[in-house]
Amino acid sequence: MDTPAAPTPPLLQLDDVQMHFPVREGLFLRSTRSCRAVDGVSLQLRAGETLGLVGESGCGKSTLGKCIVRLHQPTAGRILFEGTDLAALGQAALKPWRRHLQMVFQDPVESLNARHTVGEIVAEPFVIHGEGDARERRERVLGLLDKVGLPAAAADRYPFEFSGGQRQRIGIARALALRPRLLVCDEPVSALDVSIQSQVLNLLLELQRELGLSYLFIAHNLAVVKHVSDRIAIMYLGRIVELAPADALYAAPRHPYTRALLSAIPRPDPRGTRERIVLQGDVPSPINPPSGCPFHPRCPHATDRCRVEAPALRPAPGHPDHTVSCHLDL
Ligand code: SF4
C-alpha cells in the first residue's frame, strides 16, 4: 500500500505574532501604555498561494505585512519562512533571507526615490546585495522592465515622468529584482484609478504564474481581493476574525464583521435582496481595545458573554478550512 505523501510545509507560518508600539505620554514622554497594532496573529501561506488580508484602515494589516518582511521587529511571536524563524534573527543573519521576501507599497510616489532614475531604482537591490557589475545590472534592469510591461527607455527617466500605474509597475520591477519567493503587496492598487487597477492586478497574476510567486495581498475592501485570492483572512483590531477559501468566504461569510464588509461591495442586485449592513461607531483604539470580543461594541449580535470573553479562532462546524472567531454559530 502506498504511504500517503507528507503534507507540504507552508512557505510562511506566523505563530502568535504581536506588534505592540509604546505610547509615550506626559511631560517626560514616559511609556505607560502600548498600541496593540498586531495582537496575536497565527496563519499560514503555502507556496504559490495568494492570501488576501482585508480590514479597515488601522486594523493592523500593513503593520503585520511590515513585520513579515522585517521592516518591523515584532514584539513577540514567530515568523517561520521555510522553517526559519525570521523574528529571531539579527540584521546580519537576516540579510540573505530578505531577498526572498519583498514588499510592494501602496503609494508608488512615496516609495520611489524621485532623484534617482528608474534604472537606478530597480538596480538598487543588486547594489545592496553586491550582485553583478554595472553591465550585468543594466541588462537585468532592462529584463525586469520588460517583464512588467515598460520599455527599455524607461530606465533613463525619472519616476515623475510616469503615470500612477506605470510607477506601480516600477515598484513591482524593483520588488522582483532579487527573485523573491513571497511578495507582500500592501494595497498595491488603492492609489490607482479604477481603470488602471485591473491592469496592475492582471500583471501580478501573470507574474505569479510565470515565476511561481506567493502573495500576501493586503486590501481594505473585499472587492479588490476577490479575483486574486485563493484564501482570505479578515482582520479587526490586530486579530484575524475569519479565514477561509475565497469562494467560501464570499458565498457564506460567518463573522458579522465580514458580512458587513461584504455588504458594502456595490453590485447589481436586481431583486434587491441584499441588505447593506452599516456598522455603528468607529473602530476602537488599539491603545484601549474593548474587553471580550473586540468587535462587540459594533456587533449587532453581541451578548453578555461577548463583552467579557474573547472568542478563539476555531473551525466552523463541518468546515475545517473555514475558521471564525465568534461565540455564535452564525
Ligand atoms: Fe459579535 Fe459576539 Fe460574535 Fe463578537 S463573539 S462577533 S460580539 S456575536
Coordinates of C-alpha atoms and ligand atoms in Angstrom, one line a residue:
M1 CA 0.0 0.0 0.0
D2 CA 1.3 3.5 -0.9
T3 CA 2.2 5.7 2.0
P4 CA 0.3 8.9 1.8
A5 CA 2.5 11.9 0.8
A6 CA 3.6 14.1 3.7
P7 CA 1.7 17.4 3.6
T8 CA 3.8 20.2 2.1
P9 CA 5.1 22.5 4.8
P10 CA 3.9 26.1 4.5
L11 CA 6.2 28.7 2.9
L12 CA 5.3 31.1 5.6
Q13 CA 3.9 30.4 9.1
L14 CA 3.0 33.1 11.6
D15 CA 2.7 31.9 15.2
D16 CA 1.0 34.3 17.6
V17 CA 2.8 37.4 16.1
Q18 CA 2.4 40.6 18.1
M19 CA 3.5 44.1 17.4
H20 CA 2.9 46.5 20.3
F21 CA 4.2 50.1 20.0
P22 CA 4.9 52.0 23.2
V23 CA 2.7 55.1 23.6
R24 CA 4.8 58.0 25.0
E25 CA 2.7 60.4 27.1
G26 CA 3.1 63.2 29.7
L27 CA 5.7 65.7 30.5
F28 CA 8.6 63.2 30.4
L29 CA 7.2 61.2 27.5
R30 CA 7.1 58.0 29.6
S31 CA 5.7 54.9 28.0
T32 CA 2.9 53.7 30.2
R33 CA 0.6 52.1 27.6
S34 CA 1.0 50.3 24.3
C35 CA -0.7 50.3 21.0
R36 CA -1.5 46.7 20.1
A37 CA -1.4 47.1 16.3
V38 CA -1.0 43.3 15.8
D39 CA -2.3 41.3 18.7
G40 CA -1.6 37.6 18.3
V41 CA -1.9 36.6 14.6
S42 CA -1.4 33.0 13.5
L43 CA -1.7 31.9 9.9
Q44 CA 0.0 30.0 7.1
L45 CA 0.7 30.8 3.5
R46 CA 1.5 28.0 1.0
A47 CA 3.9 28.2 -1.9
G48 CA 2.2 29.6 -5.0
E49 CA -0.8 30.8 -3.0
T50 CA -2.3 34.2 -2.7
L51 CA -3.7 35.0 0.7
G52 CA -5.8 38.2 0.8
L53 CA -5.6 40.1 4.1
V54 CA -8.6 42.5 4.5
G55 CA -9.7 45.0 7.1
E56 CA -10.5 48.7 7.7
S57 CA -7.8 51.3 8.0
G58 CA -5.9 51.0 11.3
C59 CA -6.7 47.3 11.8
G60 CA -3.0 46.4 11.7
K61 CA -2.8 44.7 8.3
S62 CA 0.0 46.9 7.0
T63 CA 1.9 46.6 10.3
L64 CA 1.6 42.8 10.0
G65 CA 3.0 43.0 6.4
K66 CA 6.0 45.0 7.6
C67 CA 6.6 42.5 10.4
I68 CA 6.7 39.7 7.9
V69 CA 9.4 41.4 5.7
R70 CA 11.0 42.5 9.0
L71 CA 10.7 46.3 8.4
H72 CA 9.3 46.0 12.0
Q73 CA 10.8 43.7 14.7
P74 CA 7.7 42.0 16.2
T75 CA 7.2 42.3 19.9
A76 CA 6.5 38.6 20.2
G77 CA 5.7 35.5 18.1
R78 CA 7.4 33.5 15.4
I79 CA 7.7 34.3 11.6
L80 CA 8.7 31.0 10.1
F81 CA 9.8 31.3 6.5
E82 CA 10.7 27.8 5.1
G83 CA 11.0 26.7 8.7
T84 CA 13.5 29.5 9.8
D85 CA 12.2 32.0 12.4
L86 CA 12.9 35.4 10.9
A87 CA 11.7 37.2 14.0
A88 CA 14.6 35.7 16.0
L89 CA 17.3 36.8 13.5
G90 CA 19.5 39.9 13.9
Q91 CA 20.1 42.2 10.9
A92 CA 23.3 40.4 9.7
A93 CA 21.7 36.9 9.8
L94 CA 18.5 38.3 8.2
K95 CA 20.2 39.7 5.1
P96 CA 20.3 36.5 3.0
W97 CA 16.6 36.0 3.8
R98 CA 15.5 39.5 2.8
R99 CA 15.8 38.7 -0.9
H100 CA 13.1 36.0 -0.6
L101 CA 10.5 38.4 0.9
Q102 CA 9.9 41.7 -0.8
M103 CA 7.2 44.4 -0.5
V104 CA 5.2 46.3 -3.0
F105 CA 3.9 49.6 -1.4
Q106 CA 0.6 51.4 -1.7
D107 CA 1.9 54.7 -2.8
P108 CA 4.4 54.4 -5.7
V109 CA 5.2 58.1 -5.5
E110 CA 6.4 57.9 -1.9
S111 CA 8.2 54.6 -2.3
L112 CA 10.3 55.6 -5.3
N113 CA 13.2 58.0 -4.8
A114 CA 12.4 61.0 -7.1
R115 CA 16.1 61.9 -7.5
H116 CA 17.1 58.6 -9.0
T117 CA 16.4 57.3 -12.5
V118 CA 14.2 54.2 -12.8
G119 CA 17.2 52.2 -13.8
E120 CA 19.0 53.2 -10.6
I121 CA 15.8 52.4 -8.5
V122 CA 15.3 49.0 -10.0
A123 CA 19.1 48.2 -9.7
E124 CA 19.3 49.2 -6.0
P125 CA 18.7 45.7 -4.7
F126 CA 21.6 44.4 -6.8
V127 CA 23.8 47.1 -5.4
I128 CA 22.7 46.3 -1.8
H129 CA 23.3 42.6 -2.2
G130 CA 26.5 43.1 -4.3
E131 CA 25.2 41.3 -7.4
G132 CA 26.8 41.7 -10.8
D133 CA 28.8 44.5 -12.4
A134 CA 27.3 47.6 -14.0
R135 CA 26.7 46.0 -17.3
E136 CA 25.0 42.9 -15.9
R137 CA 22.9 45.1 -13.6
R138 CA 21.8 47.2 -16.6
E139 CA 20.8 44.0 -18.5
R140 CA 18.8 42.7 -15.6
V141 CA 17.1 46.0 -15.1
L142 CA 16.0 46.1 -18.8
G143 CA 14.8 42.5 -18.4
L144 CA 12.7 43.4 -15.3
L145 CA 11.2 46.5 -17.0
D146 CA 10.2 44.3 -20.0
K147 CA 8.6 41.8 -17.6
V148 CA 6.4 44.5 -16.1
G149 CA 5.5 46.0 -19.5
L150 CA 7.7 49.0 -19.5
P151 CA 10.0 50.0 -22.4
A152 CA 13.8 49.9 -22.1
A153 CA 13.9 53.7 -22.4
A154 CA 12.1 54.0 -19.1
A155 CA 15.4 53.1 -17.3
D156 CA 16.9 56.6 -18.1
R157 CA 13.8 58.5 -17.0
Y158 CA 12.6 59.7 -13.6
P159 CA 9.6 58.5 -11.6
F160 CA 7.7 61.8 -12.0
E161 CA 7.6 61.2 -15.8
F162 CA 5.3 58.2 -15.4
S163 CA 1.6 57.7 -14.6
G164 CA 0.5 56.1 -11.3
G165 CA 0.0 52.7 -12.9
Q166 CA 3.5 52.9 -14.5
R167 CA 5.1 53.9 -11.2
Q168 CA 3.5 50.9 -9.6
R169 CA 5.0 48.7 -12.3
I170 CA 8.4 50.2 -11.5
G171 CA 7.8 49.3 -7.8
I172 CA 6.9 45.8 -8.8
A173 CA 10.0 45.5 -11.0
R174 CA 12.2 46.6 -8.1
A175 CA 10.5 44.1 -5.8
L176 CA 11.1 41.3 -8.3
A177 CA 14.8 42.1 -8.8
L178 CA 16.2 39.5 -6.3
R179 CA 13.7 36.8 -7.5
P180 CA 11.7 36.7 -4.2
R181 CA 9.5 33.8 -3.2
L182 CA 7.0 35.9 -1.4
L183 CA 5.7 39.4 -2.2
V184 CA 3.8 41.3 0.4
C185 CA 1.6 43.6 -1.7
D186 CA 0.3 46.4 0.6
E187 CA -2.7 47.9 -1.1
P188 CA -0.9 48.0 -4.4
V189 CA -3.8 49.3 -6.4
S190 CA -5.6 51.5 -3.9
A191 CA -3.9 54.7 -5.1
L192 CA -4.7 54.0 -8.8
D193 CA -7.7 54.8 -11.0
V194 CA -10.2 52.0 -11.3
S195 CA -9.4 51.6 -15.0
I196 CA -5.7 51.0 -14.1
Q197 CA -6.3 48.8 -11.1
S198 CA -7.2 45.7 -13.2
Q199 CA -4.1 46.2 -15.4
V200 CA -1.9 46.0 -12.4
L201 CA -3.8 43.1 -10.8
N202 CA -3.6 41.2 -14.1
L203 CA 0.2 41.9 -14.2
L204 CA 0.6 40.5 -10.7
L205 CA -1.4 37.3 -11.7
E206 CA 0.7 36.8 -14.8
L207 CA 3.9 37.2 -12.8
Q208 CA 2.7 34.7 -10.2
R209 CA 2.0 32.1 -12.9
E210 CA 5.4 32.8 -14.6
L211 CA 7.6 33.0 -11.5
G212 CA 5.7 30.8 -9.0
L213 CA 5.4 33.7 -6.6
S214 CA 3.3 33.7 -3.4
Y215 CA 1.4 36.8 -2.4
L216 CA 0.1 38.3 0.8
F217 CA -2.3 40.7 -0.7
I218 CA -3.4 43.5 1.7
A219 CA -6.5 45.5 0.9
H220 CA -9.1 47.5 2.8
N221 CA -12.1 46.2 0.8
L222 CA -13.1 42.7 -0.3
A223 CA -13.9 43.7 -3.9
V224 CA -10.2 44.2 -4.8
V225 CA -9.0 40.8 -3.5
K226 CA -11.9 38.8 -4.8
H227 CA -10.4 37.8 -8.1
V228 CA -6.8 37.3 -7.0
S229 CA -7.0 35.4 -3.7
D230 CA -7.1 31.7 -3.0
R231 CA -7.9 32.3 0.7
I232 CA -8.9 35.4 2.5
A233 CA -8.2 36.5 6.1
I234 CA -10.3 39.2 7.7
M235 CA -8.5 41.3 10.3
Y236 CA -10.1 43.5 13.0
L237 CA -8.2 45.4 15.7
G238 CA -5.0 43.5 15.3
R239 CA -6.5 40.0 15.2
I240 CA -7.7 37.6 12.5
V241 CA -11.5 37.1 12.9
E242 CA -12.2 34.9 9.9
L243 CA -10.1 32.9 7.5
A244 CA -11.5 30.8 4.6
P245 CA -11.1 29.8 1.0
A246 CA -12.1 32.8 -1.1
D247 CA -15.2 31.1 -2.6
A248 CA -16.5 30.0 0.8
L249 CA -15.9 33.4 2.3
Y250 CA -17.9 35.2 -0.4
A251 CA -20.6 32.6 -0.5
A252 CA -21.2 32.1 3.2
P253 CA -19.4 34.7 5.4
R254 CA -19.7 33.7 9.1
H255 CA -18.3 36.6 11.1
P256 CA -20.6 39.7 11.5
Y257 CA -17.7 41.9 10.5
T258 CA -17.1 40.0 7.3
R259 CA -20.8 40.2 6.5
A260 CA -20.7 44.0 6.9
L261 CA -17.6 44.3 4.7
L262 CA -19.2 42.2 2.0
S263 CA -22.5 44.1 2.1
A264 CA -20.5 47.3 1.3
I265 CA -19.4 46.0 -2.1
P266 CA -21.5 47.6 -4.8
R267 CA -23.0 45.1 -7.2
P268 CA -26.1 44.8 -9.4
D269 CA -28.8 43.2 -7.3
P270 CA -32.0 43.4 -9.4
R271 CA -34.1 41.5 -6.8
G272 CA -32.9 43.9 -4.1
T273 CA -32.4 41.0 -1.7
R274 CA -29.1 42.1 -0.3
E275 CA -29.2 44.4 2.6
R276 CA -26.4 46.9 3.4
I277 CA -25.1 46.3 6.9
V278 CA -24.0 49.7 8.4
L279 CA -21.7 49.2 11.4
Q280 CA -22.3 51.6 14.2
G281 CA -19.4 53.7 15.6
D282 CA -15.8 53.8 14.7
V283 CA -13.1 51.2 15.0
P284 CA -12.0 51.3 18.7
S285 CA -8.5 52.4 19.6
P286 CA -5.9 49.6 19.7
I287 CA -4.4 51.5 22.7
N288 CA -7.5 50.7 24.7
P289 CA -9.2 47.8 23.0
P290 CA -12.7 46.6 24.2
S291 CA -12.9 43.7 26.7
G292 CA -14.1 40.3 25.5
C293 CA -14.7 40.1 21.8
P294 CA -13.1 43.2 20.3
F295 CA -15.9 43.6 17.9
H296 CA -18.7 43.6 20.5
P297 CA -19.3 47.4 20.6
R298 CA -20.2 47.4 16.9
C299 CA -21.7 43.9 16.6
P300 CA -25.5 43.6 16.1
H301 CA -25.4 40.1 17.6
A302 CA -23.4 40.9 20.8
T303 CA -24.5 39.1 24.0
D304 CA -23.3 39.5 27.6
R305 CA -20.8 36.7 27.0
C306 CA -19.2 38.7 24.1
R307 CA -18.5 41.6 26.5
V308 CA -16.3 39.5 28.8
E309 CA -15.0 36.6 26.9
A310 CA -12.8 36.8 23.8
P311 CA -13.7 34.1 21.2
A312 CA -11.0 31.8 19.9
L313 CA -10.4 31.4 16.1
R314 CA -11.9 27.9 15.5
P315 CA -13.1 25.9 12.6
A316 CA -16.7 26.4 11.7
P317 CA -18.8 23.2 12.3
G318 CA -18.3 20.8 9.3
H319 CA -15.8 23.2 7.6
P320 CA -12.3 22.5 8.9
D321 CA -10.7 25.1 6.5
H322 CA -13.1 27.9 7.4
T323 CA -12.1 29.4 10.7
V324 CA -14.0 32.1 12.6
S325 CA -13.7 34.0 15.8
C326 CA -17.2 34.3 17.2
H327 CA -19.1 32.7 20.1
L328 CA -22.2 32.3 17.9
D329 CA -22.6 29.8 15.1
L330 CA -24.0 32.3 12.6
Ligands
SF4_1 FE1 -20.5 39.5 17.7 FE2 -20.2 38.2 19.9 FE3 -19.5 37.0 17.7 FE4 -18.0 39.0 18.7 S1 -18.4 37.0 19.6 S2 -18.7 38.8 16.6 S3 -19.6 40.3 19.6 S4 -21.6 37.7 18.3

